[in-house]
PDB file of C-alpha atoms in Angstrom:
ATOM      1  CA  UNK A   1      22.290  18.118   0.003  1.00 49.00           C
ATOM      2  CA  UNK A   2      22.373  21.593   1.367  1.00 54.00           C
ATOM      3  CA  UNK A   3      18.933  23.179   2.100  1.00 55.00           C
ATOM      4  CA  UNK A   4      17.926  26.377   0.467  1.00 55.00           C
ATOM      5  CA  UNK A   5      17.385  28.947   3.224  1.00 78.00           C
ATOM      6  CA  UNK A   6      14.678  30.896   1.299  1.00 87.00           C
ATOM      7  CA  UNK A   7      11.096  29.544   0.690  1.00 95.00           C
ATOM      8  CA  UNK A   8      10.607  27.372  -2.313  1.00 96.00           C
ATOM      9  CA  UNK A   9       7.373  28.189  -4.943  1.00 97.00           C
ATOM     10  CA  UNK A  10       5.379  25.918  -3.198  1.00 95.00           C
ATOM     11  CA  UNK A  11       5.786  27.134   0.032  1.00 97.00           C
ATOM     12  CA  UNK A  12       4.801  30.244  -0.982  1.00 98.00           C
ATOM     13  CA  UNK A  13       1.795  29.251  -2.049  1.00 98.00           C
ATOM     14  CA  UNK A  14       0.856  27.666   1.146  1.00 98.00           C
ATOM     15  CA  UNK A  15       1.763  30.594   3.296  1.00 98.00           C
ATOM     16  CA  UNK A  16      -0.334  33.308   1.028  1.00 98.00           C
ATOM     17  CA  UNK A  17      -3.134  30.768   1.582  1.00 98.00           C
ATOM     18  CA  UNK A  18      -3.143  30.313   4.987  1.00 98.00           C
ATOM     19  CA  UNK A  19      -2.613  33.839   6.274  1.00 98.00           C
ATOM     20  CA  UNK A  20      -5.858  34.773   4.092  1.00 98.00           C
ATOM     21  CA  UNK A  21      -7.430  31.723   5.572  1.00 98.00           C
ATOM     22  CA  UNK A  22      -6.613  32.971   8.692  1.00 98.00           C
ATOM     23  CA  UNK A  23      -8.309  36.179   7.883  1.00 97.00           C
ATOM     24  CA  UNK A  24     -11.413  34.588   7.215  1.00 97.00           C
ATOM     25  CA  UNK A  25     -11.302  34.069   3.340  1.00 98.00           C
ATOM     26  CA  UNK A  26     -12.515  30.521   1.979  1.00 98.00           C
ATOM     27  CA  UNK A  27     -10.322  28.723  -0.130  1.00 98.00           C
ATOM     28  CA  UNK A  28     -11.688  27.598  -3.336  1.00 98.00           C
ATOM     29  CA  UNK A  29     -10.296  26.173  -6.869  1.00 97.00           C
ATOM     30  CA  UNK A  30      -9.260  27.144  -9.684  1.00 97.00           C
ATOM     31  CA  UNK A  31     -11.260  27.865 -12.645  1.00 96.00           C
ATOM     32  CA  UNK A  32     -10.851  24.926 -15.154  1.00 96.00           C
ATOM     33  CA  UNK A  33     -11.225  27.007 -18.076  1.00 95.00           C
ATOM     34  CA  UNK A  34      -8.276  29.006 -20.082  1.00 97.00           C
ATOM     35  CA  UNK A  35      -8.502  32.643 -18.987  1.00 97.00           C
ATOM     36  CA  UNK A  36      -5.597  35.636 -19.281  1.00 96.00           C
ATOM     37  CA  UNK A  37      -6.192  36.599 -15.565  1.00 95.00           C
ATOM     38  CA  UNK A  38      -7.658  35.482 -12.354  1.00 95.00           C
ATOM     39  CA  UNK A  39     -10.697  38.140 -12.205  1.00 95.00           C
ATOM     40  CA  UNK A  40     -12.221  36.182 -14.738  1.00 96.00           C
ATOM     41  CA  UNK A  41     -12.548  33.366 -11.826  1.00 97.00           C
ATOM     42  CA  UNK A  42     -16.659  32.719 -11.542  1.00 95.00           C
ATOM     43  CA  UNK A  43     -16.292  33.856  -7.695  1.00 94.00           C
ATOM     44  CA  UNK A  44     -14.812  37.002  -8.437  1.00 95.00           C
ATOM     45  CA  UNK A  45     -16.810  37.714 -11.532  1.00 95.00           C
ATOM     46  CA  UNK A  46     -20.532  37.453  -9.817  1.00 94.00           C
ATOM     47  CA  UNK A  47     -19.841  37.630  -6.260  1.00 92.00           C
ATOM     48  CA  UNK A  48     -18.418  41.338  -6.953  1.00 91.00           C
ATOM     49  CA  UNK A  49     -22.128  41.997  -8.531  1.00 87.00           C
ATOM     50  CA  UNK A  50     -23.693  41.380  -5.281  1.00 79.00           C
ATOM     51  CA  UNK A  51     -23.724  43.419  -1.972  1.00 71.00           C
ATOM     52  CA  UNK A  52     -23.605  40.324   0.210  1.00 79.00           C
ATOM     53  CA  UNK A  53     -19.934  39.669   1.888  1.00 91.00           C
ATOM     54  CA  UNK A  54     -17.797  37.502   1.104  1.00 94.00           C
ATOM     55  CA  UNK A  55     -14.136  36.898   0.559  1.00 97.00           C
ATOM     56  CA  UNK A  56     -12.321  33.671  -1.721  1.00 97.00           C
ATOM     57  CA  UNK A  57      -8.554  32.913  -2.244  1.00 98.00           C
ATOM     58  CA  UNK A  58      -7.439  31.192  -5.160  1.00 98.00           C
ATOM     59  CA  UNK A  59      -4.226  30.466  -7.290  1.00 98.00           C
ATOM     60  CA  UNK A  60      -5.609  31.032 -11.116  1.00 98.00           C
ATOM     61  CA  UNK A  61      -3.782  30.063 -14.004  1.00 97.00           C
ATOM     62  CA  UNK A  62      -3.400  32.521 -16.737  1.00 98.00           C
ATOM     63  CA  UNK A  63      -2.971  32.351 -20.270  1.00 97.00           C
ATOM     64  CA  UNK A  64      -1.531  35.574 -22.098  1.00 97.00           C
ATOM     65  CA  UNK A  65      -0.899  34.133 -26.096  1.00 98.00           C
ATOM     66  CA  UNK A  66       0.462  37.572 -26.915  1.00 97.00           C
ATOM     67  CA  UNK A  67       3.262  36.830 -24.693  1.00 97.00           C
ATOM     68  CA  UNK A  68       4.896  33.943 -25.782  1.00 97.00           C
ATOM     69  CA  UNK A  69       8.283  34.055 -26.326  1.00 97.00           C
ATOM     70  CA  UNK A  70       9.803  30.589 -26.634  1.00 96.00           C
ATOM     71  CA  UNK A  71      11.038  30.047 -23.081  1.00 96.00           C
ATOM     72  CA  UNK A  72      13.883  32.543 -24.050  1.00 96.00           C
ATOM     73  CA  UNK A  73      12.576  35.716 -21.988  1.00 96.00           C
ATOM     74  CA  UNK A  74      13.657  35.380 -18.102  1.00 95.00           C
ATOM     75  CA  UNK A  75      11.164  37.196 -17.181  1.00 93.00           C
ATOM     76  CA  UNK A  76       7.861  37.177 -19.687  1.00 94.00           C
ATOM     77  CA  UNK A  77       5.653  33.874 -19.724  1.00 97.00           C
ATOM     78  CA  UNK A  78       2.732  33.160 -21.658  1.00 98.00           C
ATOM     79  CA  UNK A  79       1.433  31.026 -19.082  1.00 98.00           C
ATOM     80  CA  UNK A  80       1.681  31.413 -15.189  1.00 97.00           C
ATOM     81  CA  UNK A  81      -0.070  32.008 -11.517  1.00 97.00           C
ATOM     82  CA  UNK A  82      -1.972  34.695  -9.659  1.00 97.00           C
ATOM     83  CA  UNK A  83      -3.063  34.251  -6.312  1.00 98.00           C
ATOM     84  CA  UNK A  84      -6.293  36.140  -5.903  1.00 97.00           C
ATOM     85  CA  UNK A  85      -8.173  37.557  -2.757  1.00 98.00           C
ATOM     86  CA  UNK A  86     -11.277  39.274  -3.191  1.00 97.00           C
ATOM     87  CA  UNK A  87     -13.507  40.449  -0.432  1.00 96.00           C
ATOM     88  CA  UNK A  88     -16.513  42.448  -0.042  1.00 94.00           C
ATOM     89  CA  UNK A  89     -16.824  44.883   1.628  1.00 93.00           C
ATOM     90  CA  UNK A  90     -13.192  45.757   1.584  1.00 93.00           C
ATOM     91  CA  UNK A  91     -11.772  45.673   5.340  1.00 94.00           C
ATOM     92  CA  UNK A  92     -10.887  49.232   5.788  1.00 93.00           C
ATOM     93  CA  UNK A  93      -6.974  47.815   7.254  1.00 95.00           C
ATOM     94  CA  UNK A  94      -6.951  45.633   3.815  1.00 96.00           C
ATOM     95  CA  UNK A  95      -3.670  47.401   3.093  1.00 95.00           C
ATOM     96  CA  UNK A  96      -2.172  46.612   6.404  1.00 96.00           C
ATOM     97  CA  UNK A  97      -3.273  43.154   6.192  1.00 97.00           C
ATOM     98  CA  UNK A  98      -1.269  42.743   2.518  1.00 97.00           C
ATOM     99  CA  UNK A  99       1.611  43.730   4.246  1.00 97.00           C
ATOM    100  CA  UNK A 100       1.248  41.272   7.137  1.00 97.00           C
ATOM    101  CA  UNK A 101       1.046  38.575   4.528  1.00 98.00           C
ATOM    102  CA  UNK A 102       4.250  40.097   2.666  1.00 97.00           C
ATOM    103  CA  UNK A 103       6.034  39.791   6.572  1.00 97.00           C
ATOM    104  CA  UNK A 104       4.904  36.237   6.773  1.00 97.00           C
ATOM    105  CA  UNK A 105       7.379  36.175   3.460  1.00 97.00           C
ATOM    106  CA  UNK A 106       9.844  37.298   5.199  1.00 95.00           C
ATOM    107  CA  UNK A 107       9.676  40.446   3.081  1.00 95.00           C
ATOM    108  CA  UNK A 108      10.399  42.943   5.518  1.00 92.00           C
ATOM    109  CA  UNK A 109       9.268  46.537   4.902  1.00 91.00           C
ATOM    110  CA  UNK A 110      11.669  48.492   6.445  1.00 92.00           C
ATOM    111  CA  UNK A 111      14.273  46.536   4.047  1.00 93.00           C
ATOM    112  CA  UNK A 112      13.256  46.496   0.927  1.00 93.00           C
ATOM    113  CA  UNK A 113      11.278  49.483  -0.821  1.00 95.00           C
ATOM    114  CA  UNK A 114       7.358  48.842  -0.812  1.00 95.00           C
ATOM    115  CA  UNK A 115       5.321  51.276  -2.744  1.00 96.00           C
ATOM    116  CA  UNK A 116       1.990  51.467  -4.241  1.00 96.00           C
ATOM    117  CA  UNK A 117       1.619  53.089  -7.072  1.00 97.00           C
ATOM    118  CA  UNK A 118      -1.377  54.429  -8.852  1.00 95.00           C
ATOM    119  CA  UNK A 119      -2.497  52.256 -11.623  1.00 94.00           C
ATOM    120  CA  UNK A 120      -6.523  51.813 -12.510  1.00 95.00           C
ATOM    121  CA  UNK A 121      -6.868  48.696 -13.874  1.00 91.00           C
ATOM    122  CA  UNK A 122      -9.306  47.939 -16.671  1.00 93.00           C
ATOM    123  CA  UNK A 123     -10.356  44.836 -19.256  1.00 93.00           C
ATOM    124  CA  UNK A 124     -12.266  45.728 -21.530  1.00 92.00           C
ATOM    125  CA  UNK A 125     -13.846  42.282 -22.871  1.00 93.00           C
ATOM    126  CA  UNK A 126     -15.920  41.695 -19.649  1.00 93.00           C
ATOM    127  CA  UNK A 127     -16.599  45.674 -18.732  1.00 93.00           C
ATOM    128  CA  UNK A 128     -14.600  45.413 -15.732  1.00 93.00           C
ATOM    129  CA  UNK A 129     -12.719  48.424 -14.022  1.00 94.00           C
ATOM    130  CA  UNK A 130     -11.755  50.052 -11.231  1.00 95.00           C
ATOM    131  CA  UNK A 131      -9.164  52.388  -8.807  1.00 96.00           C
ATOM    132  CA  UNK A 132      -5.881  50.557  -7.765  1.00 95.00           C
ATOM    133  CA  UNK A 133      -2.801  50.671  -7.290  1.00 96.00           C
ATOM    134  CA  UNK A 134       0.455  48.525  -8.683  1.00 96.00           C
ATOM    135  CA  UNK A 135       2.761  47.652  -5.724  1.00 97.00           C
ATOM    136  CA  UNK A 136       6.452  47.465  -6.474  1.00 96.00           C
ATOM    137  CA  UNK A 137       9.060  45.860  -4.351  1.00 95.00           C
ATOM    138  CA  UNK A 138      12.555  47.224  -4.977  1.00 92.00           C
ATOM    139  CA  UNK A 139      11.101  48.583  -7.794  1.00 93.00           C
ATOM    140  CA  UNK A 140       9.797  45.320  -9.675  1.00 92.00           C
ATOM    141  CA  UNK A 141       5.792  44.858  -9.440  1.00 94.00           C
ATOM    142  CA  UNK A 142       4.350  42.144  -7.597  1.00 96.00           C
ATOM    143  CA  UNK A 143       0.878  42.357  -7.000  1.00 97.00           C
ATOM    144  CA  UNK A 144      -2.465  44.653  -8.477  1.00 96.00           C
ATOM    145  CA  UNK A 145      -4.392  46.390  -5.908  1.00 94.00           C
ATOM    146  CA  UNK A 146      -8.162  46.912  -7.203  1.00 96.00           C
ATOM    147  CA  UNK A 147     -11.353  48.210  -6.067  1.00 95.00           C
ATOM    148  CA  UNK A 148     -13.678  47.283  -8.353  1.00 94.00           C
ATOM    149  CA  UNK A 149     -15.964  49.887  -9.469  1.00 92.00           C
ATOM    150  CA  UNK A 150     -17.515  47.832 -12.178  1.00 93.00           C
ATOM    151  CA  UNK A 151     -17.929  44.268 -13.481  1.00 93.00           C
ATOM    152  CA  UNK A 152     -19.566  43.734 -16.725  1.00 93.00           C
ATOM    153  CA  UNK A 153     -20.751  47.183 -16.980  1.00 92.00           C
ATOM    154  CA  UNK A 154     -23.005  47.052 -14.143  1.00 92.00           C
ATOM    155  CA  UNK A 155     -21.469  49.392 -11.162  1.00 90.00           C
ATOM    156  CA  UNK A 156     -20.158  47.161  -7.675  1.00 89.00           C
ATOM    157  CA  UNK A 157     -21.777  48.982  -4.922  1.00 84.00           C
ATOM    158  CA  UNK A 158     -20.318  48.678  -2.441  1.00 86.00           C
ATOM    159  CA  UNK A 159     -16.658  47.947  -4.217  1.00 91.00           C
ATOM    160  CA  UNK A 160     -15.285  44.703  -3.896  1.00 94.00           C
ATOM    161  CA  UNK A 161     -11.569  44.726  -3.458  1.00 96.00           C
ATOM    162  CA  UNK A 162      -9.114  42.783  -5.371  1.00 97.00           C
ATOM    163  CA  UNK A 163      -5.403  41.657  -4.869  1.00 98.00           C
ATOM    164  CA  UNK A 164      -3.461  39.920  -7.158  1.00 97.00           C
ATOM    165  CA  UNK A 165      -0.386  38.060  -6.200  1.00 98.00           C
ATOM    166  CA  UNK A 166       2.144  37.443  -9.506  1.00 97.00           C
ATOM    167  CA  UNK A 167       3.696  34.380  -7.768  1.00 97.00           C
ATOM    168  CA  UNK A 168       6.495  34.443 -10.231  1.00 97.00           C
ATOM    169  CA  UNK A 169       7.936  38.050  -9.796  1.00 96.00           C
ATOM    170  CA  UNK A 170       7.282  37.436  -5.607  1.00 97.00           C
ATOM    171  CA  UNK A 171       9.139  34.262  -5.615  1.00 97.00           C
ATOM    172  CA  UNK A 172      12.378  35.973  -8.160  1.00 97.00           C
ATOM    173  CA  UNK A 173      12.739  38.639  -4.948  1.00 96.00           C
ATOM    174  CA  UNK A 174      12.605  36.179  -2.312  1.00 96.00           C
ATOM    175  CA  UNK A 175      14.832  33.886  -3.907  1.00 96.00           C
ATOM    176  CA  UNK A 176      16.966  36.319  -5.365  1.00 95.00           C
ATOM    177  CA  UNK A 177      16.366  35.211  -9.230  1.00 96.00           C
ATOM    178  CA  UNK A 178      16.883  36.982 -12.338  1.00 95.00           C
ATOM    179  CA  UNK A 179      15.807  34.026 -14.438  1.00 97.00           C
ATOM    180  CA  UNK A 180      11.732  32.652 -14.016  1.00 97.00           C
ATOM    181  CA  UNK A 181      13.337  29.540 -15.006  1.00 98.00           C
ATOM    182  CA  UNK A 182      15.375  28.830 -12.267  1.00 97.00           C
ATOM    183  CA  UNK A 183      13.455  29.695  -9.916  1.00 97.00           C
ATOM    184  CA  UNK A 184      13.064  27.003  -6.746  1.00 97.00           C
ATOM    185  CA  UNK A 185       9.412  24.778  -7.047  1.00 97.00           C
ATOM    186  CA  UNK A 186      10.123  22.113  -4.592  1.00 95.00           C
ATOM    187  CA  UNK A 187      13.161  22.179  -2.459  1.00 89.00           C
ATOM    188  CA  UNK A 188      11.499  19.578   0.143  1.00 79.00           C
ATOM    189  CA  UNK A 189      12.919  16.041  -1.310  1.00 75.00           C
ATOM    190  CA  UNK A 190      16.611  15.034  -2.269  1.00 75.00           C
ATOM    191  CA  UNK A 191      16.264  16.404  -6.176  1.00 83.00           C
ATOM    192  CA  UNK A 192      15.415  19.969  -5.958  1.00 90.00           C
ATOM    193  CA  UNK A 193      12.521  21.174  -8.898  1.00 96.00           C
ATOM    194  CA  UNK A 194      12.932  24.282 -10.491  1.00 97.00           C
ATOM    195  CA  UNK A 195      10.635  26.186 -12.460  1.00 98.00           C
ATOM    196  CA  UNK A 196      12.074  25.053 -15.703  1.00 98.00           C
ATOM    197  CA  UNK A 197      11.929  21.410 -14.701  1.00 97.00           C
ATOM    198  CA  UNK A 198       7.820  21.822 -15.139  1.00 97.00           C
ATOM    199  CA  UNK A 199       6.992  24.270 -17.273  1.00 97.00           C
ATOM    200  CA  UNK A 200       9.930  25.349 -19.736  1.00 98.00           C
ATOM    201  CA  UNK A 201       8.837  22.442 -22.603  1.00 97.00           C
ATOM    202  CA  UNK A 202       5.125  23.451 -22.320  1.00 97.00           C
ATOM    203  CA  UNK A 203       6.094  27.326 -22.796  1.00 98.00           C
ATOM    204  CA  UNK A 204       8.271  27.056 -26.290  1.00 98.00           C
ATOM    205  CA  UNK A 205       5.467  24.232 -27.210  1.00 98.00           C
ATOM    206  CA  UNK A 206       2.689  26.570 -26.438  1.00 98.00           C
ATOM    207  CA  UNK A 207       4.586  29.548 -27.548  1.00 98.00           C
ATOM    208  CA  UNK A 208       5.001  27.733 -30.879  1.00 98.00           C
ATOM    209  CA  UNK A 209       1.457  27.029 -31.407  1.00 98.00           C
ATOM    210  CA  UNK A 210       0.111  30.534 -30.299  1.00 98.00           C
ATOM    211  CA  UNK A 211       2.293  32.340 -32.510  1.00 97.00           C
ATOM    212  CA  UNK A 212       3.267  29.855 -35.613  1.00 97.00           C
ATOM    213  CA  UNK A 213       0.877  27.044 -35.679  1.00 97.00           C
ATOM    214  CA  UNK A 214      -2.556  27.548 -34.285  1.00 97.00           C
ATOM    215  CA  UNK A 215      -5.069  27.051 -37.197  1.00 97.00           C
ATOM    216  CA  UNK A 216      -6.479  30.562 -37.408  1.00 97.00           C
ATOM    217  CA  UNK A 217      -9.699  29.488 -39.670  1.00 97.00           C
ATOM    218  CA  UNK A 218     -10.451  27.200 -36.472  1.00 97.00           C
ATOM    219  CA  UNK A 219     -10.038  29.064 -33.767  1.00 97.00           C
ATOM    220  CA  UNK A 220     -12.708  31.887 -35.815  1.00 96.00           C
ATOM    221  CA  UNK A 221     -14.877  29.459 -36.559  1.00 97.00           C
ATOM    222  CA  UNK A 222     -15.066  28.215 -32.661  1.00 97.00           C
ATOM    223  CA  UNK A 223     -14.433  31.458 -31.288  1.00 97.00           C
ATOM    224  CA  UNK A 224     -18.110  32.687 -33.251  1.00 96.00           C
ATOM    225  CA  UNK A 225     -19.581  29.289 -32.088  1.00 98.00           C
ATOM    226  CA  UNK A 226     -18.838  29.955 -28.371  1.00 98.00           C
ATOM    227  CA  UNK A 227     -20.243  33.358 -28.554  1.00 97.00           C
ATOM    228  CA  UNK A 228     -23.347  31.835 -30.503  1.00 98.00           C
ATOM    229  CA  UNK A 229     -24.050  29.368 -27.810  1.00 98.00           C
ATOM    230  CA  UNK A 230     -23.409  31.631 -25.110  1.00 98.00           C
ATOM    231  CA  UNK A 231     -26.096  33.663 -26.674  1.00 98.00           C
ATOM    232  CA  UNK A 232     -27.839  30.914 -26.759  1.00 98.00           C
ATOM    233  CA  UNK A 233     -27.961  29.588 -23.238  1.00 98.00           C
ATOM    234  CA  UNK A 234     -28.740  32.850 -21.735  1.00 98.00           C
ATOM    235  CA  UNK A 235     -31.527  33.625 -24.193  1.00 98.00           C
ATOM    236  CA  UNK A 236     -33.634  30.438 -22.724  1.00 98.00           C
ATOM    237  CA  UNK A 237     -36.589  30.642 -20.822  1.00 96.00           C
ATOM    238  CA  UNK A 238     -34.921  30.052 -17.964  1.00 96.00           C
ATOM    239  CA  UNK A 239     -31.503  30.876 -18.613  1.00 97.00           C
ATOM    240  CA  UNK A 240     -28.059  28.719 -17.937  1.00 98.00           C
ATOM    241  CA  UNK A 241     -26.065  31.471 -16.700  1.00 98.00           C
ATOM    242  CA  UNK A 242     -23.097  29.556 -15.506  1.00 98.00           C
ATOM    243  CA  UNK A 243     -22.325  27.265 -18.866  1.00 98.00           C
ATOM    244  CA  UNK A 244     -23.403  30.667 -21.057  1.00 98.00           C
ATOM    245  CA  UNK A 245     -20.579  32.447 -18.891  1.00 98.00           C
ATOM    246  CA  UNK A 246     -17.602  29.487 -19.494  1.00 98.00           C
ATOM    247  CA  UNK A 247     -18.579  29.708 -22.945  1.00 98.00           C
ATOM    248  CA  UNK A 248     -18.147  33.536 -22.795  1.00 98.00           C
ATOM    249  CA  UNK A 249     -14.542  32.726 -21.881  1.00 98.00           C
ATOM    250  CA  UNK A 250     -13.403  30.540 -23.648  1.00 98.00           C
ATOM    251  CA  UNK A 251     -14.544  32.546 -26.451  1.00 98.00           C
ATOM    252  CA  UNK A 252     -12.468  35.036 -24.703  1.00 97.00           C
ATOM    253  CA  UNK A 253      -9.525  32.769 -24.867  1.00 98.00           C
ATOM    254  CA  UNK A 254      -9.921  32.053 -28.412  1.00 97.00           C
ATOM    255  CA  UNK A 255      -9.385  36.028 -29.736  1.00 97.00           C
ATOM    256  CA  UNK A 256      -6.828  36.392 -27.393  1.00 97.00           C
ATOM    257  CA  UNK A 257      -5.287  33.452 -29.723  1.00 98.00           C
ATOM    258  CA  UNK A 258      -6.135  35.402 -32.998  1.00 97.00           C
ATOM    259  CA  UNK A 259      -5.010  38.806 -31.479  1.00 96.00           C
ATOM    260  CA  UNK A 260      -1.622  36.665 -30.969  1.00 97.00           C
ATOM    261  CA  UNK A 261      -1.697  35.823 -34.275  1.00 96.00           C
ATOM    262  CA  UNK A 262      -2.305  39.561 -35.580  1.00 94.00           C
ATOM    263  CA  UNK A 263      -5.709  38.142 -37.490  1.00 93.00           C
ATOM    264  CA  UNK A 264      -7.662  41.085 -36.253  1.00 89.00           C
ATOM    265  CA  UNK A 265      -7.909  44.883 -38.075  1.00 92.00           C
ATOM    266  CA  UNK A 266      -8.147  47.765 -35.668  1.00 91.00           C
ATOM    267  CA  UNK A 267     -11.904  47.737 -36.751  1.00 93.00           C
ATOM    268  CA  UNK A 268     -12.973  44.203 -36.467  1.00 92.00           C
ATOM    269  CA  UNK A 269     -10.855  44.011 -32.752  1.00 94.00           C
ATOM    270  CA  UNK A 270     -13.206  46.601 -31.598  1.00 94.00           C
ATOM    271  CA  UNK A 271     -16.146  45.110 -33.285  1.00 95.00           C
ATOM    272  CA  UNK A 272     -15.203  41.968 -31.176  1.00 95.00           C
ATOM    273  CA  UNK A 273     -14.537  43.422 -27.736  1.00 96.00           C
ATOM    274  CA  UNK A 274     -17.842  45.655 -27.743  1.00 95.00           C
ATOM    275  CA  UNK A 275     -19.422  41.750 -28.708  1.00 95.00           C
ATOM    276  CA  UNK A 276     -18.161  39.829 -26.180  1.00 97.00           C
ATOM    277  CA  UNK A 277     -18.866  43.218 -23.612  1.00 96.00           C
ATOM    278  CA  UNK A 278     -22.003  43.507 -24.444  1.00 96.00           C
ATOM    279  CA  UNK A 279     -22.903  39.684 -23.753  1.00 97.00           C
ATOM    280  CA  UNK A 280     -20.416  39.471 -20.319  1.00 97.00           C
ATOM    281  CA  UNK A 281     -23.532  42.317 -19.328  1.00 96.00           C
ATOM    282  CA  UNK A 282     -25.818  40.119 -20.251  1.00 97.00           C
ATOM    283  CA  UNK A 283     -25.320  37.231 -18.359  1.00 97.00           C
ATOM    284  CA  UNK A 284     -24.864  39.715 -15.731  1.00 95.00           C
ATOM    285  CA  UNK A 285     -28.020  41.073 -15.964  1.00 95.00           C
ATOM    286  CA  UNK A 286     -29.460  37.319 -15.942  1.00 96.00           C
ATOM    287  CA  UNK A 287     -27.664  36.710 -13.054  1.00 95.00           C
ATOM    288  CA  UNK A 288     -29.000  39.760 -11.079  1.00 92.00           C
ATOM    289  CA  UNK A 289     -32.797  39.376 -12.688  1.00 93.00           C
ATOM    290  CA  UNK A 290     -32.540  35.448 -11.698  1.00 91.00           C
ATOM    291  CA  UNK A 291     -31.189  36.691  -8.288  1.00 88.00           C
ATOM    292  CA  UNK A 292     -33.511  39.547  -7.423  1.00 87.00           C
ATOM    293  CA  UNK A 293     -30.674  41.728  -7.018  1.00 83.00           C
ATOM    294  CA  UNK A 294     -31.134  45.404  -8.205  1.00 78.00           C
ATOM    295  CA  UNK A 295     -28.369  47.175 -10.991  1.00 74.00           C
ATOM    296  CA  UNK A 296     -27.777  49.988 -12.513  1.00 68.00           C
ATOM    297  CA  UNK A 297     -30.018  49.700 -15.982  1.00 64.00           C
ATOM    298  CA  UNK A 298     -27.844  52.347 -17.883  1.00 62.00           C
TER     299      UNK A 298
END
């Protein structure tokens, strides 16, 4: 069989890894909890509180309920990979360096049309924001540029910086796809693996259940227990910061379900989101108290 001449998924992968290796960045896992993006990662959601360096890579998985769409879009998933590096402080050649790992894709700037454009980025359920910029190859975005500014309300000083791979949309350009689905996982062996060959069952099933047949009274009724023990475990004496946090998401994870479902009123969304804000701060505040690490008390 005839070997593909452009890099496979999972080569990919390994080549965004080791150039930010390279560049001193620890490798660490994923976050074994459902979450809609990679900031949500434990590294990148209390390391950005301190002032201390340090830089992680990961690949996240991310869970978006609202976009499910049956395995029929070629180009929306509700369920796919980032590749996040976050570092603080930010190197001041960071943007040089992104392109160096883009080269080491063989993307090659004076080719193919590499802009960044302005986009502040912004989620509102753990009080995170900050300045960044989308960049768009050929037109198409591939990765978020972010300096954080704040994470659970409390201001990063200095920022951290943030870049988000979409793995996906990089690997349709390389390979020259116009369909997720067929994009090229494993090219290495005699059967090739694409895309669909993985993960095309578990989107319609998933898309199925997020939009027809998740039980709604359920997911409320565990969605207001996670908050209540996250409440809970931060409240103690001497608080669990790290379980309150997972439950924090996953209670995260379970009104992104609802809002898939349309269960929420403008009213009660917002009564939600300032909920779960207001306790992300929290466990901030825990963190930095339990940490001796000063923040701003407005």
């Amino acid at each position: 069989m005839k070997k593909e001449k452009f890099f496979c998924l999972q080569e990919i992968i390994k080549i965004i890894k080791n150039f930010w290796e390279k560049n001193g960045c620890t490798i660490v896992p994923s976050l074994d909890i459902q979450v809609g993006a990679g900031t949500f990662h434990k590294e990148t959601f209390f390391n950005s509180i301190l002032s201390k360096k340090f830089s992680r890579i990961y690949l996240q998985a991310c869970r978006r309920p609202t976009d499910s769409r049956n395995g029929k879009s070629k180009n929306r998933l509700q369920h796919y990979y980032q590749i996040q590096v976050v570092i603080n402080p930010p190197p001041k050649d960071i943007q040089n360096k992104y392109i160096s790992s883009l080269k080491k894709l063989k993307i090659n700037p004076k080719i193919d049309d590499i802009r960044f454009v302005e986009d502040n980025w912004e989620n509102k359920t753990i009080g995170a924001s900050g300045i960044g910029w989308e960049v768009r190859i050929n037109g198409i975005e591939i990765t978020q540029f972010t300096y954080f500014q704040k994470i659970a309300s409390l201001e990063c000083n200095p920022s951290t910086v943030e870049i988000t791979y979409g793995l996906e949309r990089i690997a349709m350009h390389i390979q020259k796809k116009n369909n997720i689905y067929e994009l090229i996982w494993n090219n290495k062996f005699k059967k090739k693996i694409k895309y669909k060959d993985i993960f095309l069952y578990n989107e319609i099933e998933q898309s199925i259940y997020n939009l027809k047949k998740s039980n709604i009274k359920e997911i409320l009724y565990f969605f207001k227990k996670n908050i209540k023990e996250s409440k809970r475990l931060i409240l103690l004496k001497n608080p669990l910061i790290f379980p309150s946090y997972e439950h924090l998401l996953t209670s995260i994870h379970q009104f992104n379900l609802l809002e898939a479902r349309k269960h929420f009123s403008i009213t009660e969304r917002y009564n939600y989101i300032y909920k779960i804000r207001n306790l992300s701060k929290l466990i901030a505040i825990k963190y930095c108290i339990k940490n001796n690490i000063s923040y701003n008390k407005k």
